[in-house]
Amino acid sequence: AQKVTQAQTEISVVEKEDVTLDCVYETRDTTYYLFWYKQPPSGELVFLIRRNSFDEQNEISGRYSWNFQKSTSSFNFTITASQVVDSAVYFCALLTSGTYKYIFGTGTRLKVLA
Amino acid sequence: NAGVTQTPKFRVLKTGQSMTLLCAQDMNHEYMYWYRQDPGMGLRLIHYSVGEGTTAKGEVPDGYNVSRLKKQNFLLGLESAAPSQTSVYFCASSHPGQRSSYGYTFGSGTRLTVV
């Protein structure tokens, strides 16, 4: 079975705090891809990052960083020095090789308070 | 470059009414998808298409029909709307080889309320 679990339904932080959003996935496939999407209050879905199963390098993009650990089947997302504009729902998604559809987690709502 | 365009953006239907949601993409993508988003449920796949003239069922297809007569358009139909179909609907598209690299391109969503 393939599954994505985002156990944190909602997180509230104060501006400038660091915050980590957890994503745990399940798949038996050896080739797969993991994604993070952001959904701001305006409602659109914005692609943030893709990681494939053969690349466990962590990635940093500005204040955003991603920690991929196959040993724990996790693909966590950290925002450093959070800002109010980071307030959004964040979705983690899994795509396995040979399939057409993504499996989305239920999302984590992040509220960054000024 | 418009990307993925969904129409309408908002709609209120009465139970039993029918309607069609239109998704248009101008990126020459092969694959197109319809998802619904409900609170606490994430995004669930309704139907998808891997090319012009082809469609397939996703996770929650009941009560919906789709058509892909032209490569750039993917229509989602509700024949007899029910309150359980109140949701936000997202269309997405992707291209073979790119779908794993760049992810989906999503439309801005259609908020549908069935009363």
XYZ file of C-alpha atoms in Angstrom:
229
model
C 0.000 0.000 0.000
C 1.101 3.548 -0.643
C 0.391 6.217 1.846
C 1.527 9.652 2.950
C 1.016 10.718 6.539
C 1.224 14.276 7.774
C 0.456 13.831 11.436
C 0.525 17.533 12.261
C -2.860 18.951 11.404
C -2.065 22.501 12.443
C 1.001 24.289 13.767
C 1.207 27.815 15.129
C 4.493 29.617 15.565
C 5.565 33.150 16.234
C 7.352 34.989 13.465
C 11.098 34.268 13.261
C 10.748 30.881 14.876
C 11.925 27.791 13.015
C 9.323 25.166 12.234
C 9.486 21.639 10.856
C 6.639 19.967 9.014
C 6.718 16.196 9.109
C 5.968 13.817 6.256
C 6.110 10.040 6.509
C 5.477 7.890 3.472
C 4.873 4.233 2.750
C 5.697 2.435 -0.455
C 7.205 -0.865 -1.518
C 8.578 0.570 -4.721
C 12.283 1.268 -4.911
C 11.844 4.142 -7.355
C 9.615 6.959 -6.227
C 9.410 10.714 -5.969
C 8.417 12.959 -3.114
C 7.055 16.462 -3.356
C 6.040 19.375 -1.216
C 3.333 21.815 -2.254
C 2.239 25.043 -0.616
C -1.360 26.246 -0.586
C -1.562 29.872 0.620
C -4.861 31.426 1.735
C -5.563 32.427 -1.851
C -6.058 28.723 -2.596
C -3.688 27.897 -5.401
C -1.234 25.016 -5.109
C 2.408 25.875 -5.553
C 5.119 23.325 -6.242
C 8.049 23.675 -3.828
C 10.378 20.733 -4.288
C 10.845 17.265 -5.721
C 13.167 14.557 -4.410
C 13.695 11.134 -5.970
C 14.360 7.976 -4.023
C 17.950 7.722 -5.168
C 18.946 11.120 -3.921
C 19.083 11.467 -0.163
C 20.914 14.740 -0.219
C 19.273 17.380 1.848
C 18.369 20.547 0.057
C 18.305 24.149 1.105
C 16.601 26.944 -0.729
C 16.747 30.227 1.107
C 14.826 29.782 4.349
C 13.488 26.406 3.244
C 15.243 23.094 3.757
C 14.240 19.499 3.254
C 15.511 16.421 5.064
C 14.970 13.131 3.222
C 15.699 9.971 5.198
C 14.902 6.650 3.580
C 15.715 4.773 6.764
C 12.736 6.360 8.479
C 10.659 6.949 5.315
C 10.471 10.616 6.077
C 10.712 13.772 4.013
C 10.528 16.651 6.444
C 10.353 20.320 5.590
C 11.871 23.048 7.736
C 11.245 26.758 7.488
C 13.890 28.855 9.186
C 13.008 32.243 10.612
C 9.377 31.899 9.651
C 7.449 34.843 8.281
C 3.759 35.663 8.192
C 3.781 35.020 4.441
C 4.664 31.400 5.170
C 1.186 30.895 6.597
C -0.382 28.266 4.372
C -1.370 24.637 4.135
C 1.531 22.454 3.118
C 1.056 19.126 1.372
C 3.492 16.296 0.995
C 2.958 13.952 -1.967
C 4.320 10.641 -3.246
C 4.598 9.462 -6.840
C 5.778 5.937 -7.537
C 7.435 4.911 -10.755
C 5.028 3.617 -13.359
C 1.938 5.252 -11.916
C 0.196 8.403 -12.997
C -1.301 9.630 -9.798
C 0.156 11.323 -6.783
C -0.734 10.283 -3.273
C -1.196 13.367 -1.135
C -1.021 13.690 2.602
C -3.852 15.434 4.400
C -1.820 18.607 4.763
C -0.457 20.678 7.640
C -1.838 24.130 8.253
C 0.924 26.481 9.352
C 0.014 29.723 11.049
C 2.784 32.219 11.567
C 1.800 34.912 14.021
C 3.289 38.388 13.926
C 1.463 31.688 -20.750
C -1.713 30.952 -18.819
C -0.762 27.457 -17.586
C -3.860 25.670 -16.313
C -7.133 27.582 -16.347
C -10.265 26.425 -14.570
C -13.730 27.808 -15.138
C -15.815 28.716 -13.295
C -14.033 29.759 -10.097
C -17.165 29.611 -7.956
C -20.537 27.982 -8.383
C -23.584 27.235 -6.277
C -25.813 24.407 -7.426
C -29.078 23.041 -6.202
C -29.284 19.342 -5.455
C -30.031 17.454 -8.639
C -28.697 20.092 -11.010
C -25.951 19.301 -13.473
C -22.889 21.234 -14.449
C -19.552 20.933 -16.210
C -16.232 22.214 -14.964
C -13.735 23.117 -17.639
C -9.991 22.737 -17.394
C -7.770 24.116 -20.140
C -3.985 23.945 -20.368
C -1.708 25.559 -22.895
C 1.491 23.661 -22.118
C 0.859 20.733 -24.459
C 0.793 18.368 -21.479
C -0.274 14.796 -22.070
C -1.646 14.064 -18.616
C -4.515 15.801 -16.931
C -6.202 15.203 -13.596
C -9.186 16.230 -11.547
C -8.870 16.288 -7.762
C -11.225 17.333 -5.030
C -10.059 18.874 -1.786
C -12.054 18.512 1.389
C -11.109 19.620 4.913
C -8.889 17.066 6.610
C -8.865 14.817 3.543
C -6.096 16.277 1.436
C -6.483 15.984 -2.308
C -8.233 12.958 -3.724
C -8.093 11.943 -7.365
C -11.443 11.797 -9.143
C -10.482 10.983 -12.727
C -7.448 11.383 -14.888
C -6.416 11.217 -18.529
C -3.138 10.133 -20.053
C -3.919 11.464 -23.489
C -6.546 12.809 -25.842
C -9.544 10.506 -25.971
C -8.564 8.520 -22.866
C -9.863 8.734 -19.325
C -9.544 6.604 -16.214
C -11.067 6.460 -12.752
C -9.225 7.673 -9.738
C -9.878 7.224 -6.064
C -13.334 8.844 -5.825
C -14.991 8.711 -9.271
C -18.619 8.071 -8.272
C -21.020 10.807 -9.308
C -18.617 12.304 -11.847
C -17.899 11.866 -15.524
C -15.070 13.252 -17.605
C -14.138 13.777 -21.219
C -10.908 14.614 -23.013
C -11.938 15.301 -26.573
C -9.111 17.738 -27.126
C -5.631 17.454 -25.704
C -5.786 20.836 -24.062
C -9.165 20.406 -22.374
C -10.378 18.120 -19.608
C -14.023 18.402 -18.607
C -15.500 17.243 -15.324
C -19.243 16.685 -15.252
C -21.694 16.330 -12.417
C -24.905 14.830 -13.766
C -26.976 15.176 -10.609
C -25.245 17.218 -7.954
C -25.404 16.137 -4.318
C -24.431 18.037 -1.157
C -21.581 15.533 -0.692
C -20.021 17.007 -3.811
C -19.535 20.348 -2.135
C -15.794 20.768 -2.388
C -12.935 22.611 -4.007
C -11.992 21.051 -7.313
C -8.518 21.267 -8.736
C -7.382 20.424 -12.203
C -3.749 19.610 -12.869
C -1.600 18.691 -15.808
C 1.797 17.140 -16.335
C 3.969 15.752 -19.071
C 5.636 12.347 -19.356
C 9.157 12.619 -18.074
C 8.393 15.932 -16.477
C 5.764 14.788 -14.015
C 8.361 13.358 -11.739
C 10.747 16.215 -12.229
C 8.593 19.257 -12.014
C 5.437 18.023 -10.396
C 1.982 18.931 -11.475
C 0.860 22.326 -12.677
C -2.370 23.081 -10.872
C -5.250 25.311 -11.783
C -6.486 27.849 -9.268
C -9.445 25.733 -8.212
C -13.232 25.811 -8.427
C -15.210 26.198 -5.252
C -18.493 24.331 -5.666
C -21.334 24.421 -3.176
C -24.333 22.144 -3.557
C -27.359 23.185 -1.506
